[in-house]
Coordinates of N, CA, C and O in Angstrom, one line a residue:
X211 N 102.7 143.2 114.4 CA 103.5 143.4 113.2 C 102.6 143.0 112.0 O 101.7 142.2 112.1
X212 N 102.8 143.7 110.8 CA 102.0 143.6 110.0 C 102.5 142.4 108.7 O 103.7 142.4 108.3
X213 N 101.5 141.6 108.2 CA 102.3 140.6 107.3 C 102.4 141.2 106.2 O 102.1 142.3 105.8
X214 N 103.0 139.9 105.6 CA 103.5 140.5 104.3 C 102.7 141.3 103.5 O 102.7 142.5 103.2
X215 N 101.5 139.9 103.1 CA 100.4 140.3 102.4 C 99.8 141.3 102.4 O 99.5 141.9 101.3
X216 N 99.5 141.9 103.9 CA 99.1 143.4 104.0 C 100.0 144.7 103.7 O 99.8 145.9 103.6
X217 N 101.2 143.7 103.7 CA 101.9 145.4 103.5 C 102.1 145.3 101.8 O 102.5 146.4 101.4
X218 N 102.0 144.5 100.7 CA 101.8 144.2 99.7 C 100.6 145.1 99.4 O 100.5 146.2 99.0
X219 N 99.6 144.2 99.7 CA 98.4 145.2 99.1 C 98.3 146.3 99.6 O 97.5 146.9 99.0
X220 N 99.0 147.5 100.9 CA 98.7 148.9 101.6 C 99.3 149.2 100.2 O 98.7 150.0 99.4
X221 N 100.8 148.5 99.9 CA 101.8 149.4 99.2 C 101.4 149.8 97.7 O 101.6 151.0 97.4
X222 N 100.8 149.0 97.0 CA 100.3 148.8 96.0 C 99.0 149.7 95.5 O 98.8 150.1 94.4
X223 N 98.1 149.8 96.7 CA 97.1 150.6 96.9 C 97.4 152.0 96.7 O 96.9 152.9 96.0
X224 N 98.6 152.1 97.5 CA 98.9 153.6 97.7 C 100.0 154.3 96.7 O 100.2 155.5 96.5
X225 N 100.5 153.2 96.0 CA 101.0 153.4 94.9 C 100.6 153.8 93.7 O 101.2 154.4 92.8
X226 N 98.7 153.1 93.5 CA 97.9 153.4 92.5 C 97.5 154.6 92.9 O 97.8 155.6 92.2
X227 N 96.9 154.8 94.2 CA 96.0 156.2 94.5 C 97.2 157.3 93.8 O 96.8 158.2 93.1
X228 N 98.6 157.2 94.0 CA 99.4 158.2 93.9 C 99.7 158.8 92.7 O 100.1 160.0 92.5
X229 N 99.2 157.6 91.6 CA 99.5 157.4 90.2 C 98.6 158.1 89.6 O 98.9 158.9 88.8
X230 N 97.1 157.7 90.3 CA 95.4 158.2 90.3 C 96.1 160.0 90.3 O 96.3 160.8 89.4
X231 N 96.1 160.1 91.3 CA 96.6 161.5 92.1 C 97.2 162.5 91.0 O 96.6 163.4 90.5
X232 N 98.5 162.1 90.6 CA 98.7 162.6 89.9 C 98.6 162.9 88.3 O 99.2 163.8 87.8
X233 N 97.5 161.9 87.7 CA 97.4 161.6 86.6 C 96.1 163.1 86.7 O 95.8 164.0 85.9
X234 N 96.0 162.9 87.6 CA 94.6 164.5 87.6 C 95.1 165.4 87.7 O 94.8 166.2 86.9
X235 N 96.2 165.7 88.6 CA 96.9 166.8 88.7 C 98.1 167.8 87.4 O 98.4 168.9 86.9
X236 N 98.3 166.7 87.3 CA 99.0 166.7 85.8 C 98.1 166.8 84.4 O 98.7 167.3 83.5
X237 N 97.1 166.6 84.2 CA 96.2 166.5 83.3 C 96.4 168.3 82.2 O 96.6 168.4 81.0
X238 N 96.2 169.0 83.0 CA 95.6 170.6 82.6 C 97.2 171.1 82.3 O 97.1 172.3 82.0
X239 N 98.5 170.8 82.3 CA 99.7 170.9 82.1 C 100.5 170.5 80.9 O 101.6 170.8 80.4
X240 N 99.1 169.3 80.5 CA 99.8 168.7 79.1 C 100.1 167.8 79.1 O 99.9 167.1 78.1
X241 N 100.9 167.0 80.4 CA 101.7 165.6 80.5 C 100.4 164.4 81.4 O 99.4 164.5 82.1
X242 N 101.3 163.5 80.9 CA 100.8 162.1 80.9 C 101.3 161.0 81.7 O 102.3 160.4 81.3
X243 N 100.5 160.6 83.2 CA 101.1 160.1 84.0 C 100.9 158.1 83.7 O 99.8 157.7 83.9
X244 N 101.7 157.2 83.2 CA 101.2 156.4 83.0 C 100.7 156.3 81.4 O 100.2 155.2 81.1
X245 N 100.7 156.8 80.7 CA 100.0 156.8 79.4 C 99.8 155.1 79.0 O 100.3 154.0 79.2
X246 N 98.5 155.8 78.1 CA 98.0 154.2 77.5 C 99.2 154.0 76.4 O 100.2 154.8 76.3
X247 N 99.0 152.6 75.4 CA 99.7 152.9 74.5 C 101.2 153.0 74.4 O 101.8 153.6 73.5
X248 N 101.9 152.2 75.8 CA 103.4 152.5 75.6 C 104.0 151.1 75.2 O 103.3 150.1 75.3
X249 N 105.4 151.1 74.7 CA 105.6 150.3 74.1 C 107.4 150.2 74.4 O 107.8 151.4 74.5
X250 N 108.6 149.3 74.5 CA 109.6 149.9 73.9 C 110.0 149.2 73.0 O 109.7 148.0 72.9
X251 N 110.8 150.0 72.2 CA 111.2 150.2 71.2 C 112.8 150.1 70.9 O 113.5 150.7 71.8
X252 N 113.6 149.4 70.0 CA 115.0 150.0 70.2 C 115.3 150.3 68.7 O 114.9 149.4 68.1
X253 N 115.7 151.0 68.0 CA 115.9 151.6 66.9 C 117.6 151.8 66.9 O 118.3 151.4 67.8
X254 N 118.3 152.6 65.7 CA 118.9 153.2 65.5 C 118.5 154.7 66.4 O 119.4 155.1 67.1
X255 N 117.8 155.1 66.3 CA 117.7 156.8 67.3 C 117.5 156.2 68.8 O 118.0 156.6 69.8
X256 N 116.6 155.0 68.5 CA 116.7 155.2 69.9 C 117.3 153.5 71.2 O 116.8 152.5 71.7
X257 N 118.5 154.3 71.0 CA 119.5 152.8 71.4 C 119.2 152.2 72.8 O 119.5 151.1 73.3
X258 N 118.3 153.2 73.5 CA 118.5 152.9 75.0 C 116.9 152.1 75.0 O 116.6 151.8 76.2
X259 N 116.2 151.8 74.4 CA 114.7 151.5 74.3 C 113.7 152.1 75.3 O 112.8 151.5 75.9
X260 N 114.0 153.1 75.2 CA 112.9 153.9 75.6 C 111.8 153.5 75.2 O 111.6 153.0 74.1
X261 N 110.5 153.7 76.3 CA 109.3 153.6 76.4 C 108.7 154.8 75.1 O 109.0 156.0 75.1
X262 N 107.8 154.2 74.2 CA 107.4 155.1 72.9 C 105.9 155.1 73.2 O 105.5 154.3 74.0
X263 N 104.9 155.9 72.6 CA 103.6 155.7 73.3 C 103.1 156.0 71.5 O 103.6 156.7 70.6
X264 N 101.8 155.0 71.6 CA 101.2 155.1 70.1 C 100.8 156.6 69.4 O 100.4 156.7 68.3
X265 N 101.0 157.3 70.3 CA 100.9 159.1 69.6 C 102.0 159.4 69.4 O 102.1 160.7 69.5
X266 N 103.3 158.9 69.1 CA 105.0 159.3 68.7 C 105.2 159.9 69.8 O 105.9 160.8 69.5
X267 N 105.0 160.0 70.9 CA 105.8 160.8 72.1 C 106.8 159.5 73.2 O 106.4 158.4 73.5
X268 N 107.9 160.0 73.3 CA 108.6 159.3 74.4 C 108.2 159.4 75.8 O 107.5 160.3 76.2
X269 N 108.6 158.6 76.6 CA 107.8 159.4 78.1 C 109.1 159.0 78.7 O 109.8 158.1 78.3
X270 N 109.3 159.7 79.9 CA 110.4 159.6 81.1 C 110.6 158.5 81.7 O 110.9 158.4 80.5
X271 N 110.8 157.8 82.1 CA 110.9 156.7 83.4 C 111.1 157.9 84.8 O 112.0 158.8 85.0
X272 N 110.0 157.5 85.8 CA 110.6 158.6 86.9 C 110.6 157.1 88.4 O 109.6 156.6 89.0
X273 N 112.0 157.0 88.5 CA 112.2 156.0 89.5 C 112.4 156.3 90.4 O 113.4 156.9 90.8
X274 N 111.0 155.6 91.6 CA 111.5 155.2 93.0 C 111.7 154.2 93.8 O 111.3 153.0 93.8
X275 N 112.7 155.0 94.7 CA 113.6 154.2 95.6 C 113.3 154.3 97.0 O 114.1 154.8 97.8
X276 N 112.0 153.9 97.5 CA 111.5 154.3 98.8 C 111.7 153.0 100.2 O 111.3 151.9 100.3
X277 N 112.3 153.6 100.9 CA 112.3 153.2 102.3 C 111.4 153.3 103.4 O 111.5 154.3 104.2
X278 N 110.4 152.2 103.7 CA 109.5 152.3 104.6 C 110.1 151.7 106.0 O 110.9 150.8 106.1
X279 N 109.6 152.3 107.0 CA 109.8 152.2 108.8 C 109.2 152.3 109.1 O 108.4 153.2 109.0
X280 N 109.1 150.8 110.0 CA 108.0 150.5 110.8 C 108.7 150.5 112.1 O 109.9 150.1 112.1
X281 N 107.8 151.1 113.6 CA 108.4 150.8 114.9 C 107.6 150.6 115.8 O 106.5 151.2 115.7
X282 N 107.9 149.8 117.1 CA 107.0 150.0 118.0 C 107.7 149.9 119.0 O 108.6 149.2 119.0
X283 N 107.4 150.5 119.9 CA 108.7 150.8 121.1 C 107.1 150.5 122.5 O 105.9 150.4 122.5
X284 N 108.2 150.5 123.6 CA 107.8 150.8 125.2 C 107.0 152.2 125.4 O 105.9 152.3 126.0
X285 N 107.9 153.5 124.6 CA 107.7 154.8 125.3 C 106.6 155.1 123.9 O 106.6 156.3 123.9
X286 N 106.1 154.7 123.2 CA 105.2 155.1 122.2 C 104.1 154.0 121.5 O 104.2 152.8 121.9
X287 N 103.2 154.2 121.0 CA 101.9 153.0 120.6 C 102.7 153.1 119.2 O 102.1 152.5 118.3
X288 N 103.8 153.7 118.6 CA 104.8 152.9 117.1 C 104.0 154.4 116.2 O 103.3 155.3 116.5
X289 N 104.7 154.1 114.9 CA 104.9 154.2 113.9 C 105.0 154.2 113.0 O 105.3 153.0 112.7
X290 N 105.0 154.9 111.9 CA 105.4 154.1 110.4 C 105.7 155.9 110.0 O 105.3 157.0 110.3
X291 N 107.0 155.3 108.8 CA 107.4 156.5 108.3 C 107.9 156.2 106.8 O 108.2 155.0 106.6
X292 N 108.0 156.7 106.1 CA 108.8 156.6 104.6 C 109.8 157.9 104.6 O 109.5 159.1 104.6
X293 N 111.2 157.0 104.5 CA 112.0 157.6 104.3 C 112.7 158.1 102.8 O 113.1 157.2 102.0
X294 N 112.9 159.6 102.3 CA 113.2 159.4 101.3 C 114.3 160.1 101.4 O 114.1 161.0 102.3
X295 N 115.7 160.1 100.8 CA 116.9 160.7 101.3 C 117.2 161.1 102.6 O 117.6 160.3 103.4
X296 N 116.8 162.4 102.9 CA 117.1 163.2 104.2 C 115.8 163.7 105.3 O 115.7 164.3 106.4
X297 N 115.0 162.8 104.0 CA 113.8 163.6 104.5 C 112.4 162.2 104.9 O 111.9 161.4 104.1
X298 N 112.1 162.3 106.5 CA 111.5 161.5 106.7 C 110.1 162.4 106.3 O 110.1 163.6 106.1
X299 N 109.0 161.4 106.1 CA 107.5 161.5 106.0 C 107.0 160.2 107.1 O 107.3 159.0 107.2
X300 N 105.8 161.2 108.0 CA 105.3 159.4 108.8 C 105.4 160.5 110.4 O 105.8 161.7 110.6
X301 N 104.9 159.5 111.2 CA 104.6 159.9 112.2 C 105.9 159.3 113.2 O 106.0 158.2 112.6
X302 N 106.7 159.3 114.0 CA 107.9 158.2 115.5 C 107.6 159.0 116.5 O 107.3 160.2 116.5
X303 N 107.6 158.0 117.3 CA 107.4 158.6 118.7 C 109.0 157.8 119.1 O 109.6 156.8 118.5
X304 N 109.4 158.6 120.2 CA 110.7 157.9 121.1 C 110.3 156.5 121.4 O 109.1 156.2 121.6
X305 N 111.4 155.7 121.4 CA 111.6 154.1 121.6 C 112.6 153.8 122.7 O 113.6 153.9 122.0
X306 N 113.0 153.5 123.8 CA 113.8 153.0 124.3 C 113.8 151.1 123.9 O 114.8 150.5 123.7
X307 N 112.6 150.7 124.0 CA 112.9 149.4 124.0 C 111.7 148.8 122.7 O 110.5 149.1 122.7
X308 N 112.3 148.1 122.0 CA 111.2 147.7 120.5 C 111.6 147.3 119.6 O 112.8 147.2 119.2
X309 N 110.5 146.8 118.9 CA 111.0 146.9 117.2 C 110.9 147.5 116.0 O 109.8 148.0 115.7
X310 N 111.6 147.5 115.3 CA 111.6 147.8 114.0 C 111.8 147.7 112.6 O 112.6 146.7 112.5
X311 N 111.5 148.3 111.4 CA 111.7 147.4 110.6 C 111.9 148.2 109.6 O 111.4 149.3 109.9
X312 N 112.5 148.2 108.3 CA 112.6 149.1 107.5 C 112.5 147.8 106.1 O 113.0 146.6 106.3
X313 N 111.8 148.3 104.8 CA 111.5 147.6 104.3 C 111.4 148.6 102.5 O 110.5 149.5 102.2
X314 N 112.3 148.2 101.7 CA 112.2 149.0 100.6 C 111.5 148.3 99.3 O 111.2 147.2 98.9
X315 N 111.4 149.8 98.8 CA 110.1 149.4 97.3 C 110.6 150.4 96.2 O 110.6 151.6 96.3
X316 N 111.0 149.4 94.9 CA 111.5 150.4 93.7 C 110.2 150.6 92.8 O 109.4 149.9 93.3
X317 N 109.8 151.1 91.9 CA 109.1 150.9 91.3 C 109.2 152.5 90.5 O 109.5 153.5 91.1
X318 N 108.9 152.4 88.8 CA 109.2 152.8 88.0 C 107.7 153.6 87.7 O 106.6 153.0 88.0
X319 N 107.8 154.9 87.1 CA 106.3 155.0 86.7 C 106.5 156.1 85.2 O 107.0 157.2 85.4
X320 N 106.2 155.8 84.3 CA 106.7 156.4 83.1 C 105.5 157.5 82.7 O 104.3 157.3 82.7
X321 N 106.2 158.8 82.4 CA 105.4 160.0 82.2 C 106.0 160.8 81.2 O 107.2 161.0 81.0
X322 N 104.6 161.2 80.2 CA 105.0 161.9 78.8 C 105.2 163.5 79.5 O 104.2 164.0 80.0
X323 N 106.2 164.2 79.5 CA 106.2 165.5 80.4 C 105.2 166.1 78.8 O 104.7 165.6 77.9
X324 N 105.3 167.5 79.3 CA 104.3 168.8 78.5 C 105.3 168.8 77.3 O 106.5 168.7 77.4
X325 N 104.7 168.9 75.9 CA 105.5 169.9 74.9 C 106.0 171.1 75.3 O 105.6 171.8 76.2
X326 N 107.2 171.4 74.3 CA 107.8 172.7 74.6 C 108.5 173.0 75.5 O 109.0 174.1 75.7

């Protein structure tokens, strides 16, 4: 079974690479994954204190709610999967006899979408 610690730093790693990932992918589209420069703010316009970024642009909050599965069974050498609604990602093999674990991670990542 894996400790905390390690599943702290896998999560975190994979959470930046993702950030990394997209911050390239998104680049040539206009929007801004993460922007420098954010700040909130609560005003008269803007009551809910949205995240403001030092170039006057607002950015999204885009929140996740991920469920990770871990298993290790008799009839398989285990698994790991992330669950997200309906839809598994990850590798399970069948279990009659084992353990398992499911372990969740929220985490917020704010993005300036494209003009227009």
């Amino acid at each position: 079974m894996m400790e905390l610690k390690d599943f702290v730093k896998r999560t975190i790693v994979q959470i930046v690479e993702g950030v990394k990932a997209a911050q390239e992918a998104t680049k040539e589209a206009g929007a801004e994954v993460n922007p420098e420069g954010l700040r909130y703010i609560s005003t008269e316009d803007n009551k809910e204190g949205r995240r403001y970024s030092d170039l006057g642009y607002f950015t999204e909050d885009i929140q996740f709610d991920v469920a990770i599965a871990a298993s290790e069974g008799t009839e398989t050498k285990g698994g790991i999967g992330v669950f997200m609604g309906p839809v598994l990602l990850g590798s399970q093999g069948k279990s009659d006899a084992g353990n398992s674990t499911v372990s969740r991670i929220k985490f917020t990542v704010p993005v300036r979408l494209p003009n227009g």
